[in-house]
Short mmCIF file of C-alpha atoms in Angstrom, two decimals:
data_model
loop_
_atom_site.label_atom_id
_atom_site.label_comp_id
_atom_site.label_asym_id
_atom_site.label_seq_id
_atom_site.Cartn_x
_atom_site.Cartn_y
_atom_site.Cartn_z
CA UNK A 1 -79.54 -51.75 10.97
CA UNK A 2 -79.09 -48.70 13.22
CA UNK A 3 -75.36 -48.33 12.57
CA UNK A 4 -74.58 -48.83 16.26
CA UNK A 5 -72.49 -51.93 16.98
CA UNK A 6 -72.30 -53.69 20.33
CA UNK A 7 -70.12 -56.60 21.39
CA UNK A 8 -70.46 -59.18 22.74
CA UNK A 9 -74.08 -60.08 21.98
CA UNK A 10 -74.21 -62.59 24.80
CA UNK A 11 -72.07 -63.02 27.89
CA UNK A 12 -72.35 -65.53 30.72
CA UNK A 13 -70.20 -65.10 33.80
CA UNK A 14 -70.12 -65.77 37.51
CA UNK A 15 -70.81 -63.59 40.52
CA UNK A 16 -67.85 -61.49 41.57
CA UNK A 17 -66.40 -61.32 38.09
CA UNK A 18 -65.77 -58.30 35.87
CA UNK A 19 -66.86 -57.80 32.26
CA UNK A 20 -66.45 -55.14 29.59
CA UNK A 21 -69.11 -54.28 27.03
CA UNK A 22 -68.13 -52.44 23.90
CA UNK A 23 -70.02 -50.02 21.67
CA UNK A 24 -69.23 -48.32 18.37
CA UNK A 25 -71.60 -45.43 17.61
CA UNK A 26 -72.98 -44.47 14.21
CA UNK A 27 -70.46 -42.77 12.02
CA UNK A 28 -70.40 -39.08 12.91
CA UNK A 29 -72.34 -39.38 16.18
CA UNK A 30 -70.63 -37.72 19.12
CA UNK A 31 -72.78 -38.99 22.00
CA UNK A 32 -72.93 -42.47 23.44
CA UNK A 33 -75.51 -43.54 26.00
CA UNK A 34 -75.71 -46.71 28.07
CA UNK A 35 -79.03 -48.13 29.22
CA UNK A 36 -79.82 -51.18 31.34
CA UNK A 37 -82.96 -53.23 30.74
CA UNK A 38 -83.74 -55.93 33.28
CA UNK A 39 -86.40 -58.58 32.67
CA UNK A 40 -89.79 -56.96 32.01
CA UNK A 41 -88.35 -53.60 32.97
CA UNK A 42 -87.99 -50.34 31.18
CA UNK A 43 -84.87 -48.64 29.89
CA UNK A 44 -82.83 -47.34 32.81
CA UNK A 45 -80.36 -44.63 31.83
CA UNK A 46 -76.87 -45.26 33.14
CA UNK A 47 -74.49 -42.70 31.65
CA UNK A 48 -73.82 -40.41 28.68
CA UNK A 49 -70.56 -39.44 27.02
CA UNK A 50 -70.18 -36.66 24.50
CA UNK A 51 -67.07 -36.28 22.39
CA UNK A 52 -64.96 -38.18 24.89
CA UNK A 53 -66.23 -36.58 28.09
CA UNK A 54 -68.82 -37.70 30.61
CA UNK A 55 -71.88 -35.46 30.34
CA UNK A 56 -74.65 -37.01 32.41
CA UNK A 57 -75.13 -39.78 34.94
CA UNK A 58 -78.25 -41.73 35.73
CA UNK A 59 -78.75 -44.68 38.05
CA UNK A 60 -75.29 -46.12 37.55
CA UNK A 61 -73.85 -48.20 40.38
CA UNK A 62 -70.40 -47.43 41.75
CA UNK A 63 -69.34 -50.92 40.62
CA UNK A 64 -69.97 -49.80 37.03
CA UNK A 65 -67.84 -47.39 35.04
CA UNK A 66 -67.61 -46.27 31.45
CA UNK A 67 -65.42 -44.30 29.12
CA UNK A 68 -65.43 -42.97 25.59
CA UNK A 69 -62.23 -43.13 23.59
CA UNK A 70 -60.80 -40.64 21.05
CA UNK A 71 -62.27 -42.68 18.20
CA UNK A 72 -65.67 -42.25 19.97
CA UNK A 73 -66.25 -45.91 20.76
CA UNK A 74 -67.27 -46.57 24.34
CA UNK A 75 -66.82 -49.31 26.91
CA UNK A 76 -68.98 -50.12 29.93
CA UNK A 77 -67.15 -51.93 32.70
CA UNK A 78 -69.16 -53.95 35.21
CA UNK A 79 -67.28 -55.30 38.23
CA UNK A 80 -68.03 -57.40 41.33
CA UNK A 81 -71.00 -58.76 39.44
CA UNK A 82 -74.14 -59.80 41.28
CA UNK A 83 -77.08 -61.92 40.15
CA UNK A 84 -79.18 -58.77 39.89
CA UNK A 85 -76.85 -57.34 37.25
CA UNK A 86 -78.19 -59.85 34.74
CA UNK A 87 -79.83 -57.71 32.08
CA UNK A 88 -79.78 -56.49 28.52
CA UNK A 89 -77.38 -53.56 28.19
CA UNK A 90 -78.05 -51.20 25.33
CA UNK A 91 -75.78 -48.63 23.83
CA UNK A 92 -77.28 -45.77 21.85
CA UNK A 93 -75.76 -42.91 19.92
CA UNK A 94 -76.89 -39.50 18.72
CA UNK A 95 -75.82 -35.93 18.03
CA UNK A 96 -74.03 -35.69 14.81
CA UNK A 97 -72.15 -32.43 14.79
CA UNK A 98 -74.48 -29.71 13.57
CA UNK A 99 -77.56 -31.92 13.58
CA UNK A 100 -78.86 -32.28 17.12
CA UNK A 101 -82.24 -33.96 16.69
CA UNK A 102 -82.75 -35.77 20.01
CA UNK A 103 -83.33 -39.17 18.39
CA UNK A 104 -81.35 -42.05 19.84
CA UNK A 105 -80.16 -44.96 17.70
CA UNK A 106 -79.85 -48.20 19.61
CA UNK A 107 -77.50 -51.10 19.15
CA UNK A 108 -78.70 -54.69 19.34
CA UNK A 109 -77.70 -54.94 22.98
CA UNK A 110 -75.43 -57.15 25.05
CA UNK A 111 -77.23 -59.76 27.12
CA UNK A 112 -75.38 -60.39 30.37
CA UNK A 113 -76.19 -63.42 32.47
CA UNK A 114 -74.60 -63.68 35.91
CA UNK A 115 -74.72 -67.16 37.46
CA UNK B 1 -84.64 -34.27 36.29
CA UNK B 2 -87.24 -35.38 33.80
CA UNK B 3 -89.84 -37.92 34.91
CA UNK B 4 -92.04 -39.78 32.42
CA UNK B 5 -95.13 -41.76 33.45
CA UNK B 6 -96.71 -44.21 30.99
CA UNK B 7 -100.07 -45.97 31.09
CA UNK B 8 -101.28 -48.63 30.80
CA UNK B 9 -98.54 -51.16 31.49
CA UNK B 10 -100.42 -53.82 29.52
CA UNK B 11 -103.03 -53.29 26.81
CA UNK B 12 -104.92 -56.06 25.06
CA UNK B 13 -107.06 -55.21 22.04
CA UNK B 14 -108.83 -57.16 19.33
CA UNK B 15 -107.22 -57.20 15.92
CA UNK B 16 -108.61 -54.33 13.89
CA UNK B 17 -109.44 -52.20 16.92
CA UNK B 18 -107.56 -49.08 18.01
CA UNK B 19 -104.99 -48.81 20.79
CA UNK B 20 -104.08 -45.71 22.78
CA UNK B 21 -101.09 -45.34 25.09
CA UNK B 22 -100.68 -42.24 27.24
CA UNK B 23 -97.65 -40.54 28.79
CA UNK B 24 -97.04 -37.53 30.99
CA UNK B 25 -93.79 -35.70 31.54
CA UNK B 26 -92.56 -33.32 34.22
CA UNK B 27 -90.06 -30.95 32.60
CA UNK B 28 -91.80 -28.13 30.76
CA UNK B 29 -88.54 -27.46 28.86
CA UNK B 30 -88.75 -30.82 27.05
CA UNK B 31 -89.14 -30.27 23.33
CA UNK B 32 -88.93 -33.71 21.71
CA UNK B 33 -91.14 -36.75 22.34
CA UNK B 34 -90.35 -39.99 20.50
CA UNK B 35 -92.07 -43.37 20.65
CA UNK B 36 -90.08 -46.58 20.39
CA UNK B 37 -91.26 -50.09 19.63
CA UNK B 38 -89.38 -53.04 21.06
CA UNK B 39 -90.02 -56.60 20.00
CA UNK B 40 -88.96 -59.41 22.31
CA UNK B 41 -85.18 -59.55 22.64
CA UNK B 42 -84.66 -56.83 20.04
CA UNK B 43 -83.47 -53.24 20.18
CA UNK B 44 -85.92 -50.36 20.59
CA UNK B 45 -86.74 -48.74 17.27
CA UNK B 46 -88.21 -45.32 16.66
CA UNK B 47 -91.70 -45.47 15.15
CA UNK B 48 -92.82 -41.86 15.38
CA UNK B 49 -91.82 -38.64 17.13
CA UNK B 50 -93.20 -35.17 17.71
CA UNK B 51 -91.63 -31.85 18.59
CA UNK B 52 -93.06 -29.24 20.91
CA UNK B 53 -94.08 -26.86 18.12
CA UNK B 54 -96.53 -29.42 16.72
CA UNK B 55 -99.77 -30.70 18.25
CA UNK B 56 -100.29 -33.82 16.17
CA UNK B 57 -98.40 -35.99 13.73
CA UNK B 58 -99.59 -38.96 11.72
CA UNK B 59 -97.84 -41.71 9.79
CA UNK B 60 -100.24 -44.21 8.20
CA UNK B 61 -101.90 -46.14 11.07
CA UNK B 62 -99.87 -44.42 13.79
CA UNK B 63 -100.44 -40.96 15.23
CA UNK B 64 -99.09 -39.02 18.16
CA UNK B 65 -100.71 -36.06 19.91
CA UNK B 66 -99.05 -33.59 22.25
CA UNK B 67 -100.63 -31.28 24.81
CA UNK B 68 -97.85 -29.04 26.12
CA UNK B 69 -100.08 -27.22 28.58
CA UNK B 70 -101.05 -30.44 30.29
CA UNK B 71 -97.64 -32.02 29.65
CA UNK B 72 -98.98 -35.20 28.16
CA UNK B 73 -98.70 -37.00 24.85
CA UNK B 74 -100.34 -40.08 23.42
CA UNK B 75 -99.75 -42.77 20.82
CA UNK B 76 -102.70 -43.91 18.72
CA UNK B 77 -102.59 -47.06 16.60
CA UNK B 78 -105.58 -47.71 14.37
CA UNK B 79 -106.61 -50.93 12.63
CA UNK B 80 -104.24 -52.95 14.80
CA UNK B 81 -102.53 -55.97 13.28
CA UNK B 82 -100.73 -58.97 14.84
CA UNK B 83 -97.34 -57.45 14.01
CA UNK B 84 -98.18 -54.49 16.25
CA UNK B 85 -97.75 -56.76 19.28
CA UNK B 86 -94.68 -55.46 21.13
CA UNK B 87 -93.61 -53.23 24.00
CA UNK B 88 -93.98 -49.51 23.30
CA UNK B 89 -91.95 -46.87 25.12
CA UNK B 90 -92.61 -43.17 25.20
CA UNK B 91 -89.77 -40.77 25.97
CA UNK B 92 -89.08 -37.11 26.59
CA UNK B 93 -85.92 -35.25 25.80
CA UNK B 94 -83.88 -33.63 28.55
CA UNK B 95 -81.07 -31.14 28.15
CA UNK B 96 -78.57 -30.92 31.01
CA UNK B 97 -76.77 -28.03 32.60
CA UNK B 98 -73.35 -29.66 32.85
CA UNK B 99 -72.05 -28.21 29.65
CA UNK B 100 -72.23 -28.71 25.94
CA UNK B 101 -73.64 -31.99 24.76
CA UNK B 102 -75.55 -33.08 27.88
CA UNK B 103 -78.70 -34.28 26.15
CA UNK B 104 -80.74 -37.46 26.17
CA UNK B 105 -84.06 -39.23 26.62
CA UNK B 106 -85.97 -40.33 29.70
CA UNK B 107 -88.21 -43.31 28.96
CA UNK B 108 -91.52 -44.40 30.39
CA UNK B 109 -91.75 -47.92 31.81
CA UNK B 110 -93.33 -49.30 28.67
CA UNK B 111 -96.66 -50.70 27.53
CA UNK B 112 -96.98 -54.32 26.51
CA UNK B 113 -99.46 -54.24 23.61
CA UNK B 114 -101.15 -57.54 22.87
CA UNK B 115 -103.21 -57.93 19.70
CA UNK B 116 -105.82 -60.66 20.09
CA UNK B 117 -106.74 -62.48 16.85
#
């Protein structure tokens, strides 16, 4: 158990719809990262939040957005869904205050299927 | 930004033999290089890591080597076992310029390691 919690574990929806994925980081971690993993693909970095503020952006589509709340949990919003958005979405956390090691701790992922 | 190349994409070895996976990175400022193992449908899990002030690190059957001059690092698994079958990802740490806390990992595309009985 990494200490990172993601919900929901599975989600099936239709094209054009909007979904929200939720992540609770490890206790004490200030950073939350979102990664997308499509079938047989690597881990594509989407976005990073640190202590409530956006810090870095990767290959995140304009249809996607995220935020980190004061309690440090994060949500990834995916809108106008397309078939190609079907993937496993991972949240990871790191950077406990005063202990910046670089290691990321991954949640179990949210598997999104767009029909 | 950081770019990480990983080879091979698929590696099949006989049980008991050794496996080697290689990665190169582009940012000379990178200082942390972890390896993650991902079983089918599961989350990536850290198996070993190395920092830039070290050339080699070993943990039982797993070892990682780092050549900072050439900007490449490798994962070595000896005496492979069926449970080693998985996808392995290398990664390199990046630190951003946008302010405090911009920090993360860029991953290679992964190596599917198959252990043949």
